[in-house]
Coordinates of C-alpha atoms in Angstrom, one line a residue:
Chain A
M1 CA 4.2 -118.0 -121.2
N2 CA 3.1 -115.2 -118.8
E3 CA 6.7 -114.8 -117.8
L4 CA 7.8 -114.3 -121.4
I5 CA 5.1 -111.7 -122.0
A6 CA 6.2 -109.9 -118.9
I7 CA 9.8 -109.9 -120.1
F8 CA 8.7 -108.6 -123.5
I9 CA 6.5 -105.7 -122.2
G10 CA 9.0 -104.9 -119.4
M11 CA 11.8 -104.6 -121.9
A12 CA 9.8 -102.6 -124.5
L13 CA 7.9 -100.2 -122.3
I14 CA 8.2 -100.4 -118.5
N15 CA 11.9 -100.7 -118.3
N16 CA 12.5 -99.1 -121.7
I17 CA 16.1 -99.7 -122.7
I18 CA 16.8 -96.1 -123.5
L19 CA 14.6 -94.1 -121.1
V20 CA 14.8 -96.2 -118.0
Q21 CA 17.9 -98.5 -118.4
F22 CA 20.0 -95.7 -120.1
L23 CA 21.4 -98.0 -122.7
G24 CA 22.2 -96.9 -126.2
L25 CA 22.1 -93.2 -125.5
C26 CA 24.8 -92.3 -128.1
P27 CA 22.6 -93.2 -131.1
F28 CA 19.6 -91.7 -129.2
F29 CA 21.2 -88.3 -128.9
G30 CA 23.7 -88.6 -131.8
V31 CA 22.1 -89.8 -135.1
S32 CA 18.4 -89.5 -134.4
K33 CA 17.4 -86.6 -136.5
K34 CA 15.7 -88.3 -139.5
L35 CA 12.8 -90.7 -139.0
G36 CA 13.9 -93.1 -141.7
S37 CA 17.4 -93.5 -140.4
A38 CA 16.1 -93.9 -136.8
V39 CA 14.0 -96.9 -137.9
S40 CA 16.8 -98.5 -139.9
M41 CA 19.2 -98.0 -137.0
G42 CA 16.6 -99.5 -134.6
M43 CA 16.1 -102.5 -136.9
A44 CA 19.9 -103.1 -137.2
V45 CA 20.3 -102.9 -133.4
T46 CA 17.4 -105.3 -132.8
F47 CA 18.8 -107.8 -135.3
V48 CA 22.3 -107.7 -133.7
M49 CA 20.9 -107.8 -130.2
S50 CA 18.8 -110.9 -130.9
I51 CA 21.6 -112.9 -132.4
A52 CA 24.1 -111.7 -129.7
S53 CA 21.7 -112.6 -126.8
V54 CA 21.1 -116.1 -128.0
T55 CA 24.8 -116.7 -128.8
T56 CA 26.0 -115.4 -125.5
W57 CA 23.3 -117.3 -123.6
L58 CA 24.5 -120.6 -125.2
I59 CA 28.2 -119.7 -124.6
N60 CA 27.5 -118.9 -121.0
H61 CA 25.5 -122.1 -120.3
Y62 CA 27.5 -124.6 -122.4
I63 CA 31.1 -123.2 -122.2
L64 CA 31.6 -120.7 -119.3
I65 CA 29.6 -122.4 -116.6
P66 CA 30.7 -126.0 -117.3
F67 CA 34.4 -125.0 -117.5
D68 CA 34.1 -122.8 -114.4
I69 CA 35.4 -119.7 -116.2
E70 CA 32.5 -117.4 -115.7
Y71 CA 34.8 -114.6 -114.7
M72 CA 35.8 -114.4 -118.4
Y73 CA 32.4 -113.3 -119.4
I74 CA 33.2 -109.6 -120.2
V75 CA 36.0 -110.4 -122.6
I76 CA 34.1 -113.3 -124.2
F77 CA 30.9 -111.3 -124.6
I78 CA 32.5 -108.2 -126.2
L79 CA 34.6 -110.4 -128.6
V80 CA 31.5 -112.4 -129.6
I81 CA 29.6 -109.2 -130.3
A82 CA 32.4 -107.6 -132.3
T83 CA 32.8 -110.8 -134.3
L84 CA 29.1 -111.2 -134.9
V85 CA 28.8 -107.6 -136.2
Q86 CA 31.7 -108.3 -138.6
I87 CA 30.1 -111.5 -139.9
I88 CA 26.6 -110.0 -140.2
E89 CA 28.0 -107.0 -142.1
M90 CA 29.9 -109.3 -144.6
F91 CA 27.0 -111.6 -145.0
I92 CA 24.5 -108.9 -145.7
K93 CA 26.9 -107.1 -148.1
R94 CA 27.2 -110.3 -150.2
T95 CA 23.7 -111.5 -150.1
N96 CA 21.3 -108.6 -149.9
L97 CA 22.6 -105.2 -151.1
A98 CA 19.3 -103.4 -150.6
L99 CA 19.3 -104.5 -147.0
Y100 CA 23.0 -103.5 -146.7
N101 CA 22.2 -100.0 -148.0
A102 CA 19.3 -99.7 -145.6
F103 CA 21.1 -100.5 -142.4
G104 CA 24.6 -101.8 -143.2
I105 CA 26.2 -98.5 -142.5
Y106 CA 25.1 -98.5 -138.9
L107 CA 26.5 -102.0 -138.2
P108 CA 30.1 -100.9 -137.4
L109 CA 28.8 -98.5 -134.8
I110 CA 26.9 -101.2 -133.1
T111 CA 29.9 -103.0 -131.6
T112 CA 30.4 -100.2 -129.1
N113 CA 26.6 -99.6 -128.6
C114 CA 26.1 -100.3 -125.0
A115 CA 22.5 -101.5 -125.7
V116 CA 23.8 -104.7 -127.3
L117 CA 26.3 -105.7 -124.6
G118 CA 23.9 -104.3 -122.0
I119 CA 21.1 -106.6 -123.0
T120 CA 23.3 -109.7 -122.9
L121 CA 24.4 -108.6 -119.4
I122 CA 20.8 -108.1 -118.2
I123 CA 20.0 -111.6 -119.4
L124 CA 23.0 -113.0 -117.6
Y125 CA 22.4 -111.1 -114.3
Q126 CA 18.7 -111.7 -114.2
E127 CA 19.3 -115.4 -115.0
Y128 CA 16.7 -115.5 -117.8
S129 CA 15.8 -118.9 -119.4
F130 CA 16.7 -119.6 -123.0
L131 CA 13.3 -118.5 -124.3
G132 CA 13.7 -115.3 -122.1
S133 CA 17.0 -114.6 -124.0
V134 CA 15.0 -114.9 -127.3
V135 CA 12.2 -112.6 -126.1
A136 CA 14.2 -110.0 -124.2
P137 CA 16.1 -108.6 -127.2
L138 CA 12.9 -108.4 -129.3
G139 CA 11.2 -106.4 -126.6
G140 CA 14.3 -104.3 -126.0
G141 CA 14.8 -103.7 -129.7
L142 CA 11.1 -102.7 -130.1
G143 CA 11.4 -100.2 -127.2
F144 CA 14.7 -98.9 -128.7
T145 CA 13.3 -98.4 -132.2
L146 CA 10.1 -96.8 -130.8
V147 CA 11.9 -94.3 -128.6
L148 CA 14.5 -93.5 -131.3
A149 CA 11.7 -92.9 -133.9
M150 CA 9.8 -90.7 -131.5
M151 CA 12.9 -88.7 -130.7
S152 CA 13.8 -88.2 -134.3
G153 CA 10.3 -86.9 -135.1
I154 CA 10.5 -84.4 -132.3
R155 CA 14.0 -83.3 -133.1
E156 CA 13.1 -82.7 -136.8
R157 CA 10.6 -80.1 -135.6
L158 CA 12.9 -78.9 -132.8
E159 CA 15.4 -77.6 -135.4
L160 CA 12.9 -74.8 -136.1
A161 CA 12.2 -74.0 -132.4
N162 CA 13.5 -70.8 -130.9
A163 CA 15.4 -72.3 -127.9
P164 CA 17.9 -70.2 -125.9
K165 CA 21.3 -70.3 -127.5
A166 CA 22.9 -72.4 -124.7
M167 CA 20.0 -74.9 -124.8
K168 CA 20.2 -75.5 -128.5
G169 CA 21.1 -79.0 -129.7
L170 CA 22.0 -81.5 -127.0
P171 CA 20.6 -79.7 -123.8
I172 CA 17.1 -79.3 -125.3
A173 CA 17.2 -82.9 -126.5
F174 CA 17.8 -83.9 -122.9
I175 CA 14.8 -81.9 -121.8
I176 CA 12.7 -83.7 -124.4
A177 CA 14.1 -87.0 -123.0
V178 CA 12.8 -85.9 -119.5
L179 CA 9.3 -85.5 -120.9
L180 CA 9.5 -88.9 -122.7
A181 CA 10.8 -90.6 -119.6
L182 CA 8.0 -89.1 -117.5
A183 CA 5.5 -90.3 -120.0
F184 CA 7.0 -93.8 -120.1
S185 CA 7.0 -94.0 -116.3
G186 CA 3.2 -94.2 -116.7
F187 CA 3.7 -97.7 -118.0
G188 CA 5.0 -98.7 -114.6
G189 CA 1.6 -100.0 -113.5
M190 CA 1.1 -102.4 -116.3
I191 CA 2.5 -105.5 -114.5
Chain B
M1 CA 62.8 -113.9 -148.5
P2 CA 59.5 -115.8 -148.4
A3 CA 60.0 -116.7 -144.7
K4 CA 60.1 -113.1 -143.8
E5 CA 57.1 -112.3 -146.0
A6 CA 55.1 -115.0 -144.3
L7 CA 56.1 -113.7 -140.9
K8 CA 55.0 -110.2 -141.8
K9 CA 51.6 -111.5 -142.9
A10 CA 51.2 -113.6 -139.8
F11 CA 52.4 -110.9 -137.4
P12 CA 48.9 -109.4 -136.7
V13 CA 47.6 -112.9 -135.8
I14 CA 50.6 -113.7 -133.6
L15 CA 50.2 -110.3 -131.9
L16 CA 46.5 -110.9 -131.2
T17 CA 47.2 -114.4 -129.9
V18 CA 49.9 -113.0 -127.6
V19 CA 47.6 -110.3 -126.3
V20 CA 44.8 -112.8 -125.7
A21 CA 47.2 -115.2 -124.0
V22 CA 48.5 -112.4 -121.7
S23 CA 44.9 -111.4 -120.9
V24 CA 43.8 -114.9 -120.1
T25 CA 46.8 -115.4 -117.8
L26 CA 46.1 -112.1 -116.0
L27 CA 42.4 -112.9 -115.5
T28 CA 43.0 -116.5 -114.3
F29 CA 45.5 -115.1 -111.8
T30 CA 43.1 -112.4 -110.6
D31 CA 40.4 -115.0 -110.3
R32 CA 42.6 -117.2 -108.2
L33 CA 43.4 -114.3 -105.9
T34 CA 39.8 -113.1 -105.5
R35 CA 37.7 -116.2 -105.7
E36 CA 38.2 -117.3 -102.0
K37 CA 37.5 -113.8 -100.8
I38 CA 34.3 -113.5 -102.9
E39 CA 33.0 -116.8 -101.5
Y40 CA 34.0 -115.6 -98.0
Q41 CA 32.3 -112.3 -98.4
R42 CA 29.1 -114.0 -99.5
E43 CA 29.2 -116.4 -96.5
Q44 CA 30.0 -113.6 -94.1
K45 CA 27.1 -111.6 -95.4
I46 CA 24.7 -114.5 -94.9
H47 CA 26.2 -115.2 -91.5
R48 CA 25.8 -111.6 -90.4
M49 CA 22.3 -111.4 -91.6
L50 CA 21.3 -114.7 -89.9
F51 CA 22.8 -113.3 -86.7
E52 CA 20.7 -110.2 -87.0
I53 CA 17.5 -112.3 -87.3
F54 CA 18.6 -114.9 -84.6
P55 CA 20.8 -112.9 -82.1
N56 CA 21.2 -116.1 -79.9
M57 CA 22.4 -118.2 -82.9
S58 CA 25.5 -120.3 -82.0
Q59 CA 25.7 -122.3 -85.2
Y60 CA 23.8 -123.2 -88.3
T61 CA 23.6 -126.0 -90.9
L62 CA 22.6 -125.8 -94.5
E63 CA 20.7 -128.6 -96.2
N64 CA 18.5 -128.4 -99.3
D65 CA 18.8 -124.6 -99.3
I66 CA 17.3 -124.4 -95.8
Y67 CA 19.4 -123.1 -92.9
T68 CA 18.6 -124.7 -89.6
I69 CA 19.6 -122.4 -86.7
Y70 CA 20.8 -123.8 -83.4
S71 CA 21.4 -122.0 -80.1
D72 CA 23.6 -124.0 -77.7
G73 CA 22.6 -127.2 -79.4
A74 CA 18.8 -126.5 -79.4
K75 CA 17.0 -125.9 -82.6
V76 CA 15.6 -122.3 -82.6
G77 CA 14.4 -121.8 -86.2
Y78 CA 14.9 -122.0 -89.9
A79 CA 16.0 -119.6 -92.6
F80 CA 16.1 -119.6 -96.4
I81 CA 16.5 -117.3 -99.4
A82 CA 13.4 -116.1 -101.2
I83 CA 13.8 -114.5 -104.6
G84 CA 11.5 -111.7 -105.6
K85 CA 11.0 -109.9 -108.9
G86 CA 11.3 -106.2 -108.1
Y87 CA 11.3 -103.1 -110.2
G88 CA 14.9 -103.2 -111.1
G89 CA 15.4 -106.9 -111.1
K90 CA 16.0 -109.8 -108.7
I91 CA 15.6 -109.2 -104.9
D92 CA 17.2 -111.8 -102.7
I93 CA 15.6 -112.0 -99.3
L94 CA 16.8 -113.9 -96.3
V95 CA 13.7 -115.1 -94.4
G96 CA 14.0 -116.5 -90.8
L97 CA 11.2 -118.6 -89.4
E98 CA 10.6 -119.1 -85.6
D99 CA 8.7 -122.3 -86.2
E100 CA 6.7 -123.7 -89.0
T101 CA 4.1 -120.9 -89.0
M102 CA 5.7 -117.7 -87.6
I103 CA 8.2 -115.4 -89.2
K104 CA 11.1 -114.4 -87.0
G105 CA 12.5 -111.7 -89.3
I106 CA 13.7 -110.9 -92.8
N107 CA 16.7 -109.3 -94.3
I108 CA 17.4 -108.1 -97.8
V109 CA 20.6 -109.8 -99.1
S110 CA 20.8 -108.0 -102.5
H111 CA 18.6 -106.0 -104.8
L112 CA 18.7 -103.6 -107.7
E113 CA 15.9 -101.2 -106.7
T114 CA 16.0 -97.5 -107.2
P115 CA 18.1 -95.8 -104.4
G116 CA 16.0 -93.7 -102.1
L117 CA 12.7 -95.3 -103.3
G118 CA 12.5 -99.1 -103.8
A119 CA 15.9 -99.5 -102.1
R120 CA 14.2 -98.6 -98.8
I121 CA 13.0 -102.2 -98.6
T122 CA 16.3 -102.8 -96.9
E123 CA 15.4 -100.4 -94.0
S124 CA 14.2 -101.6 -90.7
P125 CA 10.8 -99.8 -90.6
F126 CA 9.8 -102.0 -93.5
T127 CA 11.6 -105.2 -92.7
N128 CA 10.5 -105.1 -89.0
Q129 CA 6.9 -105.3 -90.0
F130 CA 7.4 -109.0 -90.9
T131 CA 8.5 -110.1 -87.4
G132 CA 5.9 -112.2 -85.6
L133 CA 3.6 -112.5 -88.5
D134 CA 1.9 -115.7 -89.4
I135 CA 3.1 -116.9 -92.9
A136 CA -0.4 -116.8 -94.3
N137 CA -0.9 -113.2 -93.2
V138 CA 2.1 -111.8 -95.1
A139 CA 0.3 -109.3 -97.4
L140 CA 0.1 -105.5 -98.0
R141 CA -2.5 -103.6 -96.1
Q142 CA -4.4 -102.8 -99.3
D143 CA -4.4 -106.5 -100.1
G144 CA -6.0 -107.3 -96.8
G145 CA -2.8 -107.9 -94.8
Q146 CA -0.9 -105.9 -92.1
I147 CA 2.2 -104.6 -93.9
D148 CA 2.4 -101.0 -95.0
A149 CA 4.1 -100.5 -98.4
I150 CA 6.9 -98.0 -98.8
T151 CA 5.5 -94.7 -100.1
G152 CA 6.1 -94.5 -103.8
A153 CA 7.5 -98.1 -104.0
T154 CA 4.4 -100.3 -103.8
R155 CA 5.8 -102.6 -106.5
S156 CA 9.1 -103.3 -104.7
S157 CA 7.2 -103.8 -101.4
R158 CA 4.8 -106.2 -103.0
A159 CA 7.6 -108.1 -104.7
V160 CA 9.3 -108.7 -101.3
I161 CA 6.0 -109.7 -99.7
E162 CA 4.9 -112.1 -102.4
A163 CA 8.3 -113.7 -102.5
V164 CA 8.4 -114.2 -98.7
R165 CA 4.9 -115.7 -98.5
T166 CA 5.1 -118.1 -101.5
T167 CA 8.6 -119.3 -100.7
A168 CA 7.8 -119.6 -97.0
M169 CA 4.8 -121.8 -97.8
E170 CA 6.9 -124.0 -100.1
K171 CA 9.7 -124.4 -97.6
V172 CA 7.4 -125.2 -94.7
K173 CA 5.8 -127.9 -96.8
L174 CA 9.3 -129.3 -97.5
L175 CA 10.1 -129.2 -93.8
K176 CA 6.9 -130.9 -92.9
D177 CA 7.4 -133.6 -95.6
S178 CA 11.0 -134.3 -94.5
E179 CA 9.9 -134.6 -90.8
E180 CA 7.2 -137.1 -91.7
G181 CA 9.7 -139.1 -93.7
E182 CA 12.0 -139.4 -90.7
Chain C
M1 CA 56.1 -80.9 -116.9
G2 CA 54.3 -78.0 -118.7
K3 CA 52.9 -80.4 -121.3
F4 CA 51.9 -82.9 -118.7
G5 CA 50.0 -80.3 -116.8
K6 CA 48.3 -79.1 -120.0
E7 CA 47.2 -82.6 -121.0
F8 CA 45.8 -83.0 -117.5
A9 CA 44.0 -79.7 -117.2
K10 CA 42.1 -79.8 -120.5
G11 CA 40.0 -82.7 -119.4
L12 CA 38.6 -80.9 -116.4
I13 CA 36.4 -78.1 -117.9
I14 CA 37.2 -77.1 -121.4
S15 CA 36.8 -80.6 -122.8
N16 CA 35.0 -82.2 -119.9
P17 CA 34.2 -85.7 -121.3
V18 CA 30.6 -85.8 -120.1
L19 CA 29.3 -82.3 -120.0
V20 CA 31.1 -80.9 -123.0
L21 CA 31.9 -83.8 -125.3
A22 CA 28.8 -85.8 -124.2
L23 CA 30.8 -89.1 -124.0
G24 CA 30.0 -91.9 -121.7
L25 CA 26.4 -90.9 -121.1
C26 CA 25.0 -94.3 -120.3
P27 CA 26.8 -94.9 -117.1
T28 CA 26.6 -91.2 -116.2
L29 CA 22.9 -91.2 -116.2
A30 CA 22.4 -94.6 -114.8
I31 CA 24.6 -94.7 -111.7
T32 CA 24.4 -91.1 -110.5
T33 CA 21.6 -92.0 -108.1
S34 CA 24.0 -91.8 -105.2
I35 CA 27.4 -90.3 -104.5
D36 CA 28.7 -93.7 -103.5
N37 CA 28.0 -95.1 -106.9
A38 CA 29.6 -92.1 -108.6
L39 CA 32.8 -92.6 -106.6
G40 CA 32.8 -96.3 -107.3
M41 CA 32.4 -95.8 -111.0
T42 CA 35.2 -93.2 -111.0
L43 CA 37.5 -95.7 -109.4
V44 CA 36.8 -98.3 -112.1
V45 CA 37.2 -95.7 -114.9
L46 CA 40.4 -94.4 -113.3
V47 CA 42.1 -97.8 -113.2
V48 CA 40.8 -98.9 -116.6
L49 CA 41.6 -95.7 -118.4
V50 CA 45.0 -95.2 -116.9
G51 CA 45.9 -98.9 -117.4
S52 CA 44.7 -99.0 -121.0
S53 CA 46.3 -95.7 -121.9
T54 CA 49.6 -96.8 -120.5
I55 CA 49.6 -100.2 -122.2
I56 CA 48.3 -98.9 -125.5
A57 CA 50.9 -96.0 -125.5
A58 CA 53.6 -98.6 -124.7
I59 CA 52.7 -100.9 -127.6
R60 CA 51.5 -98.3 -130.0
N61 CA 54.5 -98.7 -132.4
F62 CA 54.0 -102.5 -132.8
V63 CA 50.3 -102.7 -133.4
P64 CA 49.3 -102.8 -137.1
S65 CA 46.4 -100.5 -137.8
I66 CA 44.0 -103.2 -138.9
M67 CA 44.4 -105.0 -135.5
R68 CA 44.1 -101.9 -133.4
I69 CA 40.5 -102.1 -132.4
P70 CA 40.4 -105.8 -131.5
I71 CA 43.6 -105.5 -129.4
F72 CA 42.3 -102.4 -127.6
I73 CA 39.0 -104.2 -126.8
V74 CA 40.8 -107.2 -125.4
I75 CA 43.1 -105.0 -123.2
I76 CA 40.2 -102.8 -122.0
A77 CA 37.9 -105.8 -121.4
S78 CA 40.7 -107.6 -119.4
L79 CA 41.2 -104.5 -117.2
V80 CA 37.4 -104.2 -116.6
T81 CA 37.2 -107.9 -115.6
V82 CA 40.0 -107.4 -113.1
M83 CA 38.1 -104.5 -111.5
D84 CA 34.9 -106.5 -111.6
L85 CA 36.5 -109.3 -109.6
I86 CA 38.3 -106.8 -107.2
F87 CA 35.0 -105.0 -106.5
Q88 CA 33.2 -108.3 -106.0
A89 CA 35.8 -109.4 -103.4
N90 CA 36.2 -106.1 -101.6
F91 CA 33.1 -103.9 -102.1
P92 CA 30.3 -106.4 -102.7
D93 CA 27.5 -103.8 -102.0
L94 CA 29.0 -101.3 -104.5
H95 CA 29.4 -104.1 -107.0
V96 CA 25.7 -104.9 -106.7
S97 CA 24.5 -101.3 -107.0
L98 CA 26.7 -100.6 -110.0
G99 CA 25.2 -103.7 -111.6
I100 CA 25.6 -104.1 -115.3
F101 CA 27.3 -100.7 -115.6
L102 CA 30.5 -102.0 -114.2
P103 CA 31.1 -104.5 -117.1
L104 CA 29.6 -101.9 -119.4
V105 CA 32.7 -99.8 -118.9
V106 CA 34.1 -101.9 -121.7
V107 CA 32.0 -100.0 -124.2
N108 CA 32.3 -96.7 -122.5
C109 CA 33.0 -94.3 -125.4
I110 CA 35.4 -92.2 -123.2
I111 CA 37.8 -95.1 -122.8
L112 CA 37.9 -96.3 -126.4
A113 CA 38.0 -92.7 -127.7
R114 CA 41.0 -91.9 -125.5
A115 CA 42.7 -95.1 -126.7
E116 CA 42.0 -94.3 -130.4
V117 CA 42.5 -90.5 -130.4
F118 CA 45.3 -90.1 -127.8
A119 CA 47.1 -93.1 -126.3
S120 CA 47.7 -94.7 -129.7
K121 CA 49.6 -91.6 -130.9
N122 CA 51.3 -90.2 -127.9
P123 CA 54.1 -91.3 -125.5
I124 CA 53.3 -93.0 -122.2
L125 CA 53.7 -90.1 -119.8
H126 CA 51.4 -87.8 -121.9
S127 CA 48.9 -90.5 -122.2
I128 CA 48.8 -91.0 -118.4
A129 CA 48.3 -87.3 -117.9
D130 CA 45.5 -87.3 -120.5
A131 CA 43.9 -90.3 -118.8
L132 CA 44.1 -88.7 -115.4
G133 CA 42.7 -85.4 -116.6
I134 CA 39.8 -87.1 -118.3
T135 CA 39.1 -89.2 -115.2
V136 CA 39.0 -86.2 -112.9
G137 CA 36.7 -84.4 -115.4
F138 CA 34.5 -87.5 -115.4
M139 CA 34.5 -87.6 -111.6
L140 CA 33.6 -83.9 -111.4
A141 CA 30.7 -84.4 -113.7
L142 CA 29.5 -87.5 -111.8
L143 CA 29.9 -85.8 -108.4
M144 CA 27.9 -82.7 -109.5
I145 CA 25.1 -84.8 -111.0
S146 CA 24.9 -87.4 -108.2
S147 CA 25.0 -84.9 -105.3
I148 CA 22.2 -82.8 -106.9
R149 CA 20.1 -85.9 -107.5
Q150 CA 20.8 -87.3 -104.1
I151 CA 20.1 -84.1 -102.2
L152 CA 16.9 -83.3 -104.0
G153 CA 15.7 -86.9 -104.5
T154 CA 16.3 -88.1 -100.9
G155 CA 16.5 -84.9 -99.0
S156 CA 19.8 -85.8 -97.4
L157 CA 23.4 -86.1 -98.1
S158 CA 25.3 -89.3 -97.0
V159 CA 28.4 -90.9 -98.4
F160 CA 29.3 -94.5 -97.6
G161 CA 27.1 -94.5 -94.5
F162 CA 28.3 -91.2 -93.1
D163 CA 25.3 -88.8 -92.9
F164 CA 26.3 -85.2 -93.5
F165 CA 22.9 -83.4 -93.3
T166 CA 19.2 -83.9 -93.8
L167 CA 17.2 -81.0 -95.2
P168 CA 14.3 -79.9 -93.0
V169 CA 11.4 -80.2 -95.5
L170 CA 12.9 -82.3 -98.3
G171 CA 14.0 -84.9 -95.8
K172 CA 10.4 -85.7 -95.1
Y173 CA 9.0 -85.1 -98.5
P174 CA 11.8 -85.8 -101.0
I175 CA 11.3 -85.1 -104.7
A176 CA 11.6 -88.7 -105.8
M177 CA 11.6 -87.7 -109.5
F178 CA 15.3 -86.6 -109.2
I179 CA 16.3 -90.2 -108.3
L180 CA 14.2 -91.6 -111.1
P181 CA 15.2 -91.6 -114.8
P182 CA 13.5 -88.3 -115.8
G183 CA 15.6 -86.5 -113.1
A184 CA 18.8 -87.8 -114.6
F185 CA 18.0 -86.4 -118.0
L186 CA 16.9 -83.1 -116.5
I187 CA 20.0 -82.5 -114.3
I188 CA 22.5 -83.4 -117.0
G189 CA 20.6 -81.4 -119.6
L190 CA 20.7 -78.3 -117.4
L191 CA 24.3 -78.8 -116.5
M192 CA 25.3 -79.1 -120.2
A193 CA 23.4 -75.9 -120.9
L194 CA 25.3 -74.2 -118.0
F195 CA 28.6 -75.3 -119.4
R196 CA 27.6 -74.1 -122.9
W197 CA 26.3 -70.8 -121.6
R198 CA 29.7 -70.2 -119.9
G199 CA 31.4 -71.1 -123.2
V200 CA 29.0 -68.8 -125.2
M201 CA 29.9 -65.9 -122.9
K202 CA 33.6 -66.4 -123.3
S203 CA 33.6 -66.7 -127.1
E204 CA 31.5 -63.6 -127.6

């Protein structure tokens, strides 16, 4: 149990998926200018990450390892994620239109979001247990959503700030990220 | 021509199948070519590291994850891999024991710690501190032991130390049990 | 040859994939803790990008548009796996220190973007030139960031075990923050601003 809590907190805060692991930076710097869309994007990513982590864990342990084809993991994992995203998108579109409108538009972007493939690889490399593969994406997703939401709030106000011309936009966003990352490194002492 | 129509519809599927088939063949082929070398690299690395800890080693045997080290036929020590949980992830540590209480030396096999900080666990000023210690005394100075942590990387240092101590205790117990059984 | 040279040159500065287009940020920030890592990552991207561009340019006329992305992904993922195995066999230490960012080259936006935007529409030779230019641009960015981070963060410069120099004061008291995540964001942010500032000067 302690182990699982450590994984959760580690993924969400200490080794934050964006600020420490550097995964999912494109949405972090790209689309995060509105708080609402940042939260929806975060939820969509968490959802896909959770399903992808469990699926790839099962595939790894019941197909790749028994058949001794572990070297195929990159191809298999990315295809599984791409397929999952397609299925989830179709499923949500047919069953729950409100949900689809909320975060369906972000789904196609998620296939190439390195946070999703990244978390499945972390689970593989760190040899997490099955429960670990359930908890890790929840923690990672929470950390992702949290930082994305913080960033969007800051950037909304940043639009009005009088930054030097060359610093406007992306460079100043990186400087904000420096401050966020410094703040998050304070969580390091938690476990 | 219905046959041609069907072929046109099936073409994307056939194409994808061909691409996947080619890819699988390529990967299987690469795996065949590299597998032996990957195994060999791993063995070489362990061998080299065992040799660094036991310079007089002439051969070693591996049983139940414990390496028994021989020098000219005489048993000179044991070694095993301890796994620590560092800042960046797993740390694999090769631990050599002189006898059932004293550490002969350690070597970091692999780790994912931050370069320049936690990664300094691999450097000799840190690893040399373990040599000659009693297993029970493996602890950081601030925890009442004799080992100095790396500046700015207490967590990585502690991860190594904890893993060495707990795994060493386990393995020594195993060794003693198996000797009693003989 | 003129076209070849042009496709090659544009990736270096004007449309530097990392510092101007802001593509492939994840590996750039994560692995620039040392120059060794930067060179290792460049080698992976070189082989995968040139390989995928060549193959995709060669088959571009047979691939129906709906199947484009899945086929590209399979091709790229296969090439990455080949590099993963080759690194494991020949450079085990580098393989460990690149960690998950070696397999993550699959979702590196630079590679998929070049496949989509360029290689699927242009002949083989131009696609190779484009891929080479982009890789060199990628390498320049990685080398700039990693050498600054390594020198400030460890106080010394060493590449694959060869020590070049150790700075007098920094060698003893390195500014560890530059090796840590905040340093990565800082250096890349400032370099981007520098590239923009040069651009601003020219356009005005």
